Short mmCIF file of C-alpha atoms and ligand atoms in Angstrom, two decimals:
data_model
loop_
_atom_site.label_atom_id
_atom_site.label_comp_id
_atom_site.label_asym_id
_atom_site.label_seq_id
_atom_site.Cartn_x
_atom_site.Cartn_y
_atom_site.Cartn_z
CA MET A 193 -132.65 -108.03 84.63
CA ASP A 194 -135.03 -108.97 86.57
CA ILE A 195 -137.78 -106.80 86.49
CA ALA A 196 -140.90 -107.27 88.33
CA ILE A 197 -144.33 -105.72 86.91
CA ILE A 198 -146.94 -105.37 88.99
CA GLY A 199 -150.18 -104.74 87.16
CA GLY A 200 -151.54 -107.06 84.22
CA GLY A 201 -153.47 -103.97 82.94
CA ILE A 202 -152.42 -102.91 79.11
CA THR A 203 -149.62 -100.47 80.48
CA GLY A 204 -148.48 -103.48 82.43
CA LEU A 205 -148.55 -106.08 79.57
CA THR A 206 -146.84 -103.96 77.16
CA ALA A 207 -143.99 -102.96 79.03
CA ALA A 208 -143.45 -106.74 79.72
CA TYR A 209 -143.97 -107.42 76.25
CA GLU A 210 -141.06 -104.87 75.01
CA LEU A 211 -138.93 -106.06 78.03
CA THR A 212 -139.00 -109.77 77.43
CA LYS A 213 -138.35 -109.36 73.59
CA LYS A 214 -135.05 -107.46 75.19
CA GLY A 215 -133.93 -110.79 76.77
CA HIS A 216 -135.31 -109.24 80.11
CA HIS A 217 -136.41 -112.07 82.99
CA VAL A 218 -140.48 -110.24 83.65
CA VAL A 219 -142.69 -111.35 85.88
CA VAL A 220 -146.26 -109.92 85.83
CA PHE A 221 -148.10 -109.60 88.97
CA GLU A 222 -151.81 -109.28 88.92
CA ARG A 223 -153.99 -109.22 91.49
CA ASP A 224 -157.31 -110.14 89.56
CA PRO A 225 -158.01 -113.76 88.18
CA VAL A 226 -157.82 -112.13 84.65
CA LEU A 227 -155.47 -109.93 83.11
CA GLY A 228 -156.90 -106.72 80.98
CA GLY A 229 -157.19 -104.36 84.08
CA LEU A 230 -160.06 -102.19 82.58
CA ALA A 231 -160.04 -103.34 79.48
CA HIS A 232 -161.20 -106.81 80.05
CA GLY A 233 -163.62 -108.41 78.84
CA PHE A 234 -166.35 -111.18 79.49
CA LYS A 235 -168.60 -113.71 77.42
CA ARG A 236 -171.07 -115.67 78.83
CA LYS A 237 -172.85 -118.94 77.23
CA GLY A 238 -173.75 -118.92 73.64
CA TRP A 239 -171.27 -115.75 73.01
CA ASP A 240 -168.79 -116.49 70.65
CA TRP A 241 -167.22 -112.60 71.53
CA SER A 242 -166.26 -111.18 74.69
CA LEU A 243 -167.64 -107.82 75.99
CA GLU A 244 -165.37 -105.26 77.44
CA LYS A 245 -167.04 -104.79 81.16
CA THR A 246 -166.54 -101.11 80.23
CA TYR A 247 -167.54 -99.96 76.46
CA HIS A 248 -164.72 -99.65 74.49
CA HIS A 249 -163.27 -98.77 71.06
CA LEU A 250 -160.43 -97.31 69.42
CA PHE A 251 -159.79 -94.31 67.03
CA THR A 252 -158.50 -94.63 63.76
CA ASN A 253 -155.65 -92.62 64.85
CA ASP A 254 -154.50 -94.37 67.53
CA ASN A 255 -151.34 -95.20 65.81
CA ALA A 256 -148.91 -96.79 69.11
CA ILE A 257 -151.92 -99.71 69.74
CA ILE A 258 -152.82 -100.74 65.97
CA ASN A 259 -148.97 -100.89 65.24
CA LEU A 260 -148.47 -103.28 68.62
CA ILE A 261 -151.70 -105.18 66.73
CA ASP A 262 -149.88 -105.46 63.38
CA GLU A 263 -146.97 -106.52 65.10
CA LEU A 264 -148.41 -109.12 67.34
CA GLY A 265 -149.76 -110.62 63.47
CA ILE A 266 -153.28 -110.06 64.37
CA HIS A 267 -153.98 -106.87 61.62
CA ASP A 268 -156.35 -109.01 60.20
CA LYS A 269 -158.33 -109.02 63.40
CA LEU A 270 -159.25 -104.69 63.29
CA ILE A 271 -162.93 -103.81 62.31
CA ILE A 272 -163.42 -100.03 61.35
CA LYS A 273 -167.02 -98.73 60.97
CA ARG A 274 -168.46 -95.45 61.32
CA PRO A 275 -171.58 -95.96 64.02
CA ILE A 276 -173.63 -93.21 64.34
CA THR A 277 -173.05 -90.92 67.87
CA ALA A 278 -175.61 -88.32 69.10
CA THR A 279 -177.11 -86.43 72.18
CA LEU A 280 -180.62 -86.79 74.23
CA PHE A 281 -181.80 -83.06 75.03
CA THR A 282 -184.79 -82.73 76.78
CA LEU A 283 -186.75 -79.83 75.49
CA LYS A 284 -188.68 -77.74 76.79
CA GLY A 285 -191.66 -76.02 76.82
CA GLU A 286 -195.75 -76.67 76.45
CA ALA A 287 -195.33 -78.01 73.00
CA PHE A 288 -192.87 -80.68 73.69
CA LYS A 289 -194.18 -81.80 76.99
CA GLY A 290 -190.10 -82.52 78.25
CA SER A 291 -189.86 -85.39 75.65
CA PRO A 292 -186.17 -86.21 74.98
CA GLN A 293 -185.15 -85.66 71.29
CA ILE A 294 -182.10 -87.26 70.05
CA PHE A 295 -180.06 -85.24 67.84
CA GLN A 296 -176.79 -86.29 65.56
CA LEU A 297 -174.06 -84.17 66.38
CA ASP A 298 -171.05 -85.68 64.68
CA SER A 299 -170.06 -83.49 61.75
CA PRO A 300 -170.31 -80.13 61.30
CA THR A 301 -173.52 -80.24 58.90
CA ASN A 302 -175.11 -81.81 62.08
CA LEU A 303 -174.44 -79.29 64.06
CA LEU A 304 -175.63 -76.12 61.55
CA SER A 305 -178.94 -78.21 61.29
CA PHE A 306 -179.39 -78.62 65.47
CA PRO A 307 -182.39 -76.43 66.13
CA LEU A 308 -181.49 -75.44 69.89
CA LEU A 309 -178.79 -72.99 68.99
CA SER A 310 -178.91 -69.74 66.90
CA PRO A 311 -177.08 -69.15 63.83
CA ILE A 312 -174.73 -67.31 65.23
CA ASP A 313 -174.03 -69.53 68.36
CA LYS A 314 -173.50 -72.38 66.14
CA LEU A 315 -171.24 -70.12 63.99
CA ARG A 316 -169.10 -69.39 67.49
CA THR A 317 -169.53 -72.88 68.31
CA GLY A 318 -168.17 -74.14 65.07
CA THR A 319 -165.46 -72.18 65.01
CA LEU A 320 -163.94 -73.11 68.60
CA LEU A 321 -164.12 -76.79 67.50
CA ALA A 322 -162.72 -75.98 64.63
CA PHE A 323 -159.63 -74.33 66.51
CA LEU A 324 -159.55 -77.10 69.13
CA LYS A 325 -159.16 -79.75 66.09
CA LEU A 326 -156.47 -77.63 63.83
CA ASN A 327 -154.45 -75.71 66.94
CA PRO A 328 -151.58 -78.15 68.12
CA PHE A 329 -150.73 -76.09 71.22
CA TRP A 330 -152.32 -77.55 74.25
CA GLN A 331 -149.99 -76.39 76.93
CA PRO A 332 -151.29 -72.75 76.92
CA LEU A 333 -154.78 -74.29 77.49
CA GLU A 334 -153.66 -76.16 81.04
CA SER A 335 -153.92 -72.67 82.80
CA ILE A 336 -157.64 -71.79 81.54
CA THR A 337 -160.97 -74.13 82.33
CA ALA A 338 -162.82 -75.52 79.44
CA GLN A 339 -165.55 -73.69 80.78
CA LYS A 340 -163.71 -70.67 80.46
CA LEU A 341 -162.44 -71.45 77.06
CA PHE A 342 -165.95 -72.45 76.01
CA THR A 343 -167.94 -69.72 76.76
CA PHE A 344 -165.72 -67.05 75.73
CA TRP A 345 -165.40 -68.64 71.92
CA GLY A 346 -168.36 -70.74 72.02
CA GLY A 347 -170.62 -68.34 73.43
CA SER A 348 -172.61 -69.19 77.30
CA THR A 349 -175.88 -70.88 75.46
CA SER A 350 -173.74 -73.21 73.82
CA TRP A 351 -171.59 -73.97 76.74
CA ARG A 352 -175.37 -74.39 79.06
CA ILE A 353 -177.13 -76.52 76.03
CA LEU A 354 -173.84 -78.55 74.52
CA TRP A 355 -171.18 -79.37 77.07
CA GLU A 356 -172.25 -78.15 80.52
CA PRO A 357 -174.91 -81.21 81.16
CA LEU A 358 -172.08 -83.12 80.09
CA MET A 359 -169.25 -81.95 81.88
CA VAL A 360 -171.35 -82.09 85.00
CA GLY A 361 -172.36 -85.94 84.28
CA LYS A 362 -169.14 -86.82 84.02
CA PHE A 363 -166.85 -84.94 87.05
CA GLY A 364 -169.82 -83.63 89.25
CA GLU A 365 -168.36 -80.98 91.28
CA PHE A 366 -165.26 -80.87 89.58
CA ALA A 367 -166.74 -79.63 86.12
CA PRO A 368 -165.45 -76.04 86.99
CA THR A 369 -161.95 -77.16 87.31
CA ILE A 370 -161.76 -79.41 84.47
CA GLN A 371 -158.43 -77.60 82.45
CA ALA A 372 -159.29 -76.59 78.54
CA ALA A 373 -156.22 -78.67 77.42
CA TRP A 374 -158.40 -81.91 78.51
CA LEU A 375 -161.76 -80.67 76.27
CA TRP A 376 -158.41 -79.64 73.56
CA ALA A 377 -157.41 -83.35 73.57
CA ARG A 378 -161.21 -84.71 73.56
CA ILE A 379 -162.33 -82.59 70.27
CA LYS A 380 -158.47 -83.17 68.84
CA LYS A 381 -158.36 -86.42 69.25
CA ARG A 382 -162.12 -87.89 68.16
CA THR A 383 -162.42 -89.19 64.40
CA PRO A 384 -165.80 -90.31 63.05
CA SER A 385 -164.73 -93.85 62.33
CA LEU A 386 -164.16 -96.20 65.51
CA VAL A 387 -162.05 -99.50 65.67
CA TYR A 388 -163.20 -102.49 67.26
CA ILE A 389 -161.25 -105.75 67.68
CA GLU A 390 -162.81 -109.34 66.45
CA GLY A 391 -163.58 -111.41 69.60
CA GLY A 392 -162.88 -108.09 71.32
CA PHE A 393 -159.96 -106.40 73.21
CA GLN A 394 -159.90 -109.50 74.93
CA THR A 395 -158.20 -111.41 71.56
CA PHE A 396 -155.61 -108.31 71.88
CA ILE A 397 -154.70 -108.58 75.48
CA GLN A 398 -154.97 -112.70 75.33
CA THR A 399 -152.50 -112.30 72.13
CA LEU A 400 -150.40 -109.99 73.85
CA ALA A 401 -149.59 -112.36 76.97
CA ASN A 402 -149.11 -115.40 74.82
CA THR A 403 -146.60 -113.53 73.41
CA ILE A 404 -144.92 -112.75 76.57
CA SER A 405 -145.09 -116.22 77.39
CA LEU A 406 -143.68 -117.27 74.66
CA GLN A 407 -140.42 -114.86 74.75
CA GLY A 408 -139.96 -115.69 78.47
CA GLY A 409 -141.86 -114.14 80.76
CA ILE A 410 -144.18 -114.88 83.56
CA ILE A 411 -147.51 -113.74 84.40
CA TYR A 412 -148.92 -114.83 87.55
CA THR A 413 -152.91 -114.01 88.07
CA ASN A 414 -154.78 -114.02 91.18
CA THR A 415 -151.75 -112.05 92.87
CA GLN A 416 -151.66 -109.20 94.48
CA VAL A 417 -148.68 -107.28 95.98
CA MET A 418 -148.18 -106.35 99.14
CA SER A 419 -145.16 -104.51 99.92
CA ILE A 420 -141.64 -103.67 98.20
CA LYS A 421 -139.17 -103.57 100.40
CA LYS A 422 -135.12 -102.70 99.74
CA SER A 423 -133.49 -106.25 100.58
CA THR A 424 -131.50 -106.72 103.46
CA ASN A 425 -129.59 -109.98 101.60
CA SER A 426 -126.84 -108.11 99.74
CA LYS A 427 -126.43 -111.24 97.82
CA SER A 428 -130.00 -110.94 96.40
CA ALA A 429 -130.86 -108.46 94.07
CA ASN A 430 -132.31 -104.82 95.13
CA LEU A 431 -135.94 -105.11 95.57
CA GLN A 432 -138.07 -107.34 97.83
CA ILE A 433 -141.55 -107.64 96.50
CA ALA A 434 -143.99 -109.86 99.09
CA TYR A 435 -147.48 -110.74 97.30
CA LYS A 436 -150.35 -112.93 98.43
CA LYS A 437 -151.26 -116.13 95.70
CA PHE A 438 -154.62 -116.86 96.12
CA ARG A 439 -155.75 -120.46 95.99
CA ASN A 440 -159.38 -119.78 96.11
CA ASN A 441 -161.45 -116.53 97.47
CA LEU A 442 -160.64 -117.20 101.33
CA SER A 443 -156.76 -118.71 101.13
CA PHE A 444 -153.50 -117.74 99.96
CA ASP A 445 -149.82 -118.04 100.44
CA ILE A 446 -147.37 -115.34 101.21
CA CYS A 447 -144.26 -115.22 99.10
CA HIS A 448 -141.45 -113.14 98.14
CA LEU A 449 -139.18 -112.56 95.03
CA SER A 450 -136.17 -110.15 94.82
CA PHE A 451 -135.71 -108.10 91.56
CA ASP A 452 -133.19 -105.60 90.00
CA LYS A 453 -136.80 -103.08 88.77
CA VAL A 454 -139.50 -102.62 89.33
CA LEU A 455 -142.69 -101.18 87.36
CA LEU A 456 -145.74 -99.60 89.02
CA THR A 457 -148.47 -99.72 87.16
CA THR A 458 -151.67 -99.80 89.50
CA PRO A 459 -153.84 -96.46 90.02
CA SER A 460 -151.60 -93.76 92.10
CA PRO A 461 -153.37 -94.13 95.28
CA ILE A 462 -152.30 -98.04 95.38
CA ALA A 463 -148.54 -97.68 94.41
CA PHE A 464 -148.84 -94.97 97.52
CA LYS A 465 -149.74 -97.46 99.69
CA LEU A 466 -147.44 -99.82 98.22
CA LEU A 467 -144.72 -97.35 98.81
CA PRO A 468 -145.50 -94.30 100.83
CA LYS A 469 -141.95 -93.38 100.07
CA VAL A 470 -143.06 -92.36 96.26
CA ARG A 471 -145.71 -90.51 97.42
CA SER A 472 -144.18 -87.98 99.92
CA THR A 473 -141.38 -87.69 98.02
CA MET A 474 -143.66 -86.73 95.33
CA ASN A 475 -145.60 -84.38 97.45
CA ASP A 476 -142.16 -82.37 98.61
CA GLN A 477 -141.21 -81.89 95.12
CA GLN A 478 -144.74 -80.65 93.49
CA SER A 479 -146.50 -79.15 97.11
CA THR A 480 -149.94 -80.19 94.77
CA SER A 481 -153.29 -82.34 96.48
CA PRO A 482 -153.78 -85.75 95.15
CA ILE A 483 -155.27 -86.00 91.49
CA PRO A 484 -158.64 -86.75 92.40
CA HIS A 485 -160.52 -89.91 90.80
CA LEU A 486 -164.16 -91.09 89.59
CA HIS A 487 -165.41 -94.30 89.51
CA ALA A 488 -167.06 -96.29 86.85
CA GLN A 489 -170.06 -97.74 87.35
CA VAL A 490 -171.84 -99.29 83.87
CA LEU A 491 -174.69 -101.47 83.88
CA VAL A 492 -174.91 -104.12 80.82
CA LEU A 493 -178.19 -104.74 79.77
CA GLU A 494 -178.82 -108.18 77.35
CA THR A 495 -182.04 -107.63 75.41
CA ARG A 496 -184.03 -109.12 73.09
CA LYS A 497 -185.00 -106.03 71.45
CA PRO A 498 -182.82 -102.87 70.77
CA ILE A 499 -182.83 -100.17 72.80
CA LEU A 500 -181.78 -97.65 70.47
CA GLN A 501 -182.79 -98.50 66.90
CA ASP A 502 -179.53 -97.71 65.13
CA VAL A 503 -177.22 -94.87 67.36
CA TYR A 504 -174.19 -96.53 68.86
CA TRP A 505 -173.59 -93.88 71.24
CA LEU A 506 -176.07 -91.49 73.16
CA SER A 507 -174.51 -88.72 75.38
CA ILE A 508 -177.15 -87.63 77.85
CA THR A 509 -177.50 -83.85 78.75
CA ASP A 510 -180.75 -84.04 80.46
CA ARG A 511 -179.26 -84.42 83.95
CA THR A 512 -182.69 -85.87 85.89
CA PHE A 513 -181.33 -88.66 83.89
CA PRO A 514 -179.78 -90.92 86.82
CA PHE A 515 -177.21 -91.58 84.38
CA LEU A 516 -174.58 -90.25 81.30
CA ALA A 517 -174.45 -92.53 78.65
CA VAL A 518 -176.15 -94.88 76.80
CA VAL A 519 -173.83 -97.30 74.77
CA ALA A 520 -174.99 -99.58 72.56
CA HIS A 521 -172.50 -102.10 71.50
CA THR A 522 -174.61 -104.45 68.98
CA ASN A 523 -175.15 -101.18 67.34
CA PHE A 524 -171.56 -101.08 66.24
CA MET A 525 -170.94 -104.73 66.54
CA ASP A 526 -173.33 -107.45 65.08
CA LYS A 527 -175.58 -108.93 67.82
CA LYS A 528 -174.93 -112.45 66.22
CA HIS A 529 -171.66 -112.53 67.93
CA TYR A 530 -173.73 -112.35 71.05
CA GLY A 531 -176.35 -115.50 71.34
CA ASN A 532 -178.44 -112.48 68.74
CA HIS A 533 -178.72 -110.70 71.77
CA HIS A 534 -178.39 -106.78 71.81
CA LEU A 535 -175.90 -105.14 74.18
CA THR A 536 -176.33 -101.84 75.94
CA TYR A 537 -174.24 -100.49 78.47
CA VAL A 538 -175.55 -97.61 80.75
CA GLY A 539 -172.55 -95.48 82.12
CA ASN A 540 -171.77 -93.44 84.58
CA TYR A 541 -168.86 -91.57 86.31
CA LEU A 542 -169.40 -91.29 90.18
CA PRO A 543 -167.26 -89.55 93.05
CA ASP A 544 -166.37 -91.41 96.31
CA ASN A 545 -169.10 -92.52 98.31
CA HIS A 546 -171.93 -91.57 96.07
CA PRO A 547 -174.99 -93.92 96.72
CA TYR A 548 -175.25 -95.84 93.83
CA LEU A 549 -171.66 -97.30 94.47
CA SER A 550 -173.30 -99.33 97.38
CA MET A 551 -176.75 -100.04 95.29
CA THR A 552 -177.64 -103.44 94.12
CA LYS A 553 -178.43 -104.34 90.78
CA GLU A 554 -181.84 -104.84 91.04
CA GLN A 555 -181.54 -101.54 92.63
CA LEU A 556 -180.02 -99.75 89.82
CA LEU A 557 -182.40 -101.08 87.61
CA LYS A 558 -185.10 -100.18 89.70
CA LYS A 559 -183.69 -96.30 89.72
CA PHE A 560 -182.58 -96.68 85.74
CA LEU A 561 -185.46 -98.30 83.91
CA PRO A 562 -188.00 -95.83 83.57
CA PHE A 563 -185.23 -93.11 82.19
CA ILE A 564 -184.64 -96.17 79.55
CA LYS A 565 -187.93 -96.62 79.05
CA ARG A 566 -188.24 -92.73 77.91
CA ILE A 567 -185.70 -93.41 75.14
CA THR A 568 -187.38 -96.77 73.56
CA ASP A 569 -190.37 -97.35 71.74
CA ASP A 570 -190.18 -101.21 72.68
CA GLU A 571 -191.04 -103.09 75.06
CA LEU A 572 -187.84 -103.95 77.38
CA ARG A 573 -187.28 -107.73 77.30
CA ILE A 574 -184.32 -107.95 79.17
CA THR A 575 -182.65 -111.48 79.41
CA ASN A 576 -179.63 -110.37 81.64
CA SER A 577 -178.09 -107.78 83.24
CA TYR A 578 -174.57 -106.86 84.80
CA VAL A 579 -173.43 -104.32 87.06
CA PHE A 580 -169.01 -103.36 86.87
CA THR A 581 -168.10 -100.83 89.02
CA ALA A 582 -164.02 -99.78 88.72
CA PRO A 583 -162.73 -97.44 91.42
CA PHE A 584 -159.72 -95.24 90.04
CA ALA A 585 -161.65 -94.97 86.41
CA GLN A 586 -160.94 -91.77 85.25
CA PRO A 587 -157.94 -89.04 86.64
CA VAL A 588 -159.58 -85.40 87.11
CA HIS A 589 -157.50 -83.32 84.76
CA GLN A 590 -157.44 -79.89 86.85
CA LEU A 591 -155.51 -76.94 85.73
CA HIS A 592 -151.81 -77.38 85.41
CA TYR A 593 -152.42 -81.43 84.96
CA SER A 594 -149.06 -81.43 83.92
CA LYS A 595 -147.44 -80.52 86.82
CA ARG A 596 -149.60 -83.04 88.84
CA ALA A 597 -148.86 -86.06 87.04
CA PRO A 598 -147.10 -88.56 88.47
CA LYS A 599 -143.55 -88.88 87.34
CA LEU A 600 -142.13 -92.39 85.61
CA VAL A 601 -138.61 -92.14 87.55
CA THR A 602 -139.78 -92.70 90.90
CA PRO A 603 -137.43 -90.91 93.53
CA ILE A 604 -136.70 -94.67 94.95
CA PRO A 605 -133.45 -96.07 92.80
CA GLY A 606 -134.95 -98.97 90.84
CA VAL A 607 -138.75 -97.93 90.98
CA PHE A 608 -140.80 -96.80 88.10
CA LEU A 609 -144.41 -95.55 87.82
CA ALA A 610 -146.40 -95.77 84.68
CA ASN A 611 -150.41 -95.56 84.90
CA MET A 612 -153.42 -93.46 83.67
CA ASP A 613 -152.23 -90.38 85.79
CA SER A 614 -149.58 -90.12 83.90
CA ILE A 615 -150.99 -89.82 80.62
CA TYR A 616 -151.73 -86.10 79.10
CA PRO A 617 -152.98 -83.80 77.65
CA TRP A 618 -154.81 -86.77 76.37
CA ASP A 619 -157.64 -88.66 78.19
CA ARG A 620 -156.58 -91.82 79.24
CA GLY A 621 -157.12 -94.76 76.70
CA THR A 622 -155.60 -98.40 75.67
CA ASN A 623 -153.89 -96.45 72.99
CA TYR A 624 -151.81 -94.52 75.48
CA ALA A 625 -151.21 -97.41 77.96
CA VAL A 626 -149.42 -98.94 75.30
CA GLU A 627 -147.37 -95.79 74.56
CA LEU A 628 -146.26 -95.78 78.49
CA GLY A 629 -145.63 -99.28 78.93
CA GLN A 630 -143.36 -98.80 75.64
CA LYS A 631 -142.25 -95.32 77.41
CA ALA A 632 -141.47 -97.31 80.61
CA ALA A 633 -139.82 -100.34 79.03
CA LYS A 634 -137.18 -98.25 77.53
CA THR A 635 -136.67 -96.37 80.35
CA ILE A 636 -135.98 -99.08 82.72
CA GLU A 637 -133.82 -100.41 80.37
CA ASN A 638 -131.47 -97.30 80.30
CA LEU A 639 -131.63 -96.16 83.71
C1 FAD B 817 -165.66 -96.32 81.57
C2 FAD B 817 -164.47 -96.71 80.94
C3 FAD B 817 -164.55 -96.70 79.44
C4 FAD B 817 -163.17 -96.52 78.53
N1 FAD B 817 -163.18 -96.68 77.19
C5 FAD B 817 -162.28 -96.65 76.48
C6 FAD B 817 -162.28 -96.88 75.42
O1 FAD B 817 -163.72 -96.50 74.55
N2 FAD B 817 -161.27 -96.72 74.46
C7 FAD B 817 -159.74 -96.75 75.27
O2 FAD B 817 -158.66 -96.99 74.56
N3 FAD B 817 -159.76 -97.06 76.67
C8 FAD B 817 -160.56 -96.97 76.65
N4 FAD B 817 -160.57 -96.85 78.75
C9 FAD B 817 -159.38 -96.70 79.15
C10 FAD B 817 -158.96 -97.82 79.11
O3 FAD B 817 -159.68 -98.78 79.58
C11 FAD B 817 -157.28 -97.77 80.41
O4 FAD B 817 -156.71 -96.73 79.81
C12 FAD B 817 -156.48 -99.04 79.92
O5 FAD B 817 -157.12 -99.91 79.97
C13 FAD B 817 -155.36 -98.30 81.68
O6 FAD B 817 -154.47 -99.59 81.61
P1 FAD B 817 -153.56 -99.49 82.74
O7 FAD B 817 -152.59 -100.83 82.42
O8 FAD B 817 -153.01 -98.54 82.81
O9 FAD B 817 -154.47 -100.02 83.87
P2 FAD B 817 -155.43 -100.47 84.52
O10 FAD B 817 -156.15 -101.60 83.33
O11 FAD B 817 -156.27 -100.05 85.74
O12 FAD B 817 -154.55 -101.50 84.96
C14 FAD B 817 -153.97 -101.55 86.34
C15 FAD B 817 -153.85 -103.31 86.84
O13 FAD B 817 -153.07 -103.29 87.86
C16 FAD B 817 -153.66 -104.06 89.04
N5 FAD B 817 -153.66 -104.01 90.18
C17 FAD B 817 -154.07 -103.39 90.96
N6 FAD B 817 -153.40 -103.37 92.44
C18 FAD B 817 -152.47 -104.53 92.35
C19 FAD B 817 -151.68 -104.83 93.24
N7 FAD B 817 -151.56 -105.00 94.65
N8 FAD B 817 -150.93 -106.42 92.79
C20 FAD B 817 -151.23 -106.68 91.46
N9 FAD B 817 -151.83 -106.35 90.49
C21 FAD B 817 -152.76 -105.18 90.79
C22 FAD B 817 -155.44 -103.89 88.54
O14 FAD B 817 -156.38 -105.39 88.68
C23 FAD B 817 -155.51 -103.99 87.25
O15 FAD B 817 -155.38 -105.11 86.08
C24 FAD B 817 -161.84 -96.56 79.20
C25 FAD B 817 -162.04 -96.99 80.85
C26 FAD B 817 -163.23 -96.88 81.43
C27 FAD B 817 -163.17 -96.92 82.99
#
């Protein structure tokens, strides 16, 4: 079969790997100059390893991607560590002068010693978290919001102190509408130890791409698919793809190729533009409004001194801070791989039209630095900084999400859709991109 895969992120590459393994003729079309989509890494002069544009790690139970890494023969590249994750709270009251304090909250013992909750609130919160961790049934949690579940079982004080600021920081106005199944998935999945890949996720992406090529697949980068149409030429295959092959930033060639089947792995709004019929028929079937998405924006700071002393992941509950999380990558992986510089992400999820999305790096630095200085004792010696913004980076899991998620088999014969929106009850992640790519490949073969 001749199969086109649109999007060279992890879903598309996994599907291409599986289909070329079975002997199909596959062409991957990737709009960007590089493969990997949201998990793509960049490398600066003097660095031995790539760094993901947005913070990435795996959990030790991310079996689909770990098994694929094994199959590709690079299992020895996996690194397992238990970095410190913590939460920042700004303590109110005379004695504290509104000073930010960092508490490690990644184990039941840490929760027990957390000073901002009463013993009864700790007991209620601990019971709720244990229930979420042990309960295998997520479906009933689709019809109740995370806020309702948490306040009912964990208590409104714990919700207000521990979770609400993080939910509002991440989802903004959507926070009260997030389904409890999303919270269940976050708690259920988390493992204290985390996994990284020697050389960065790029090691995995490049090995996957090389194997696809060895299996006869073709990968086009700098190639943006513009439309998909039913071919009028009855002798050729069924679906005709028109694409722009960029020669440089300014010039491109318009080309056409025909295929028996097409797998779209782009975000849904792009897929719907390429094939409006997919959206209209889905909406007719499900009579639901489209899934909202958030942009991810990350400022990466390269510094001579660490911003966080030993914490890897710091969630910020103080909503006067202009960011949601500080992720000190070099408190997870050794700074020697990055020219002995400390690398720290400052991250946000933002709705469409948020003012930060149109700010320059300098404007963002000016806005963020006074707050970064509140969490570090050291003088910041920034040697470099980078800003990355990705649209459609987080689908919003509102009530009954599973009914709204796009279906793999679209109403158009031969066209399939598999992207981050298809993933539930889990929050998106590279592990699920691998699972989805494998499922898509199987379905394409069998239909
Ligand atoms: C801030 C952030 C942190 C994250 N942290 C983690 C983490 O710690 N661990 C983890 O496992 N996952 C993490 N993820 C999630 C993970 O990156 C994604 O789940 C995964 O990479 C999605 O892969 P995908 O192939 O489905 O989609 P994408 O990566 O979005 O790939 C889609 C591809 O389609 C291409 N494309 C779009 N339009 C066209 C077109 N017209 N023609 C051709 N190509 C097109 C895009 O360029 C892109 O490469 C994180 C994501 C974000 C945003």
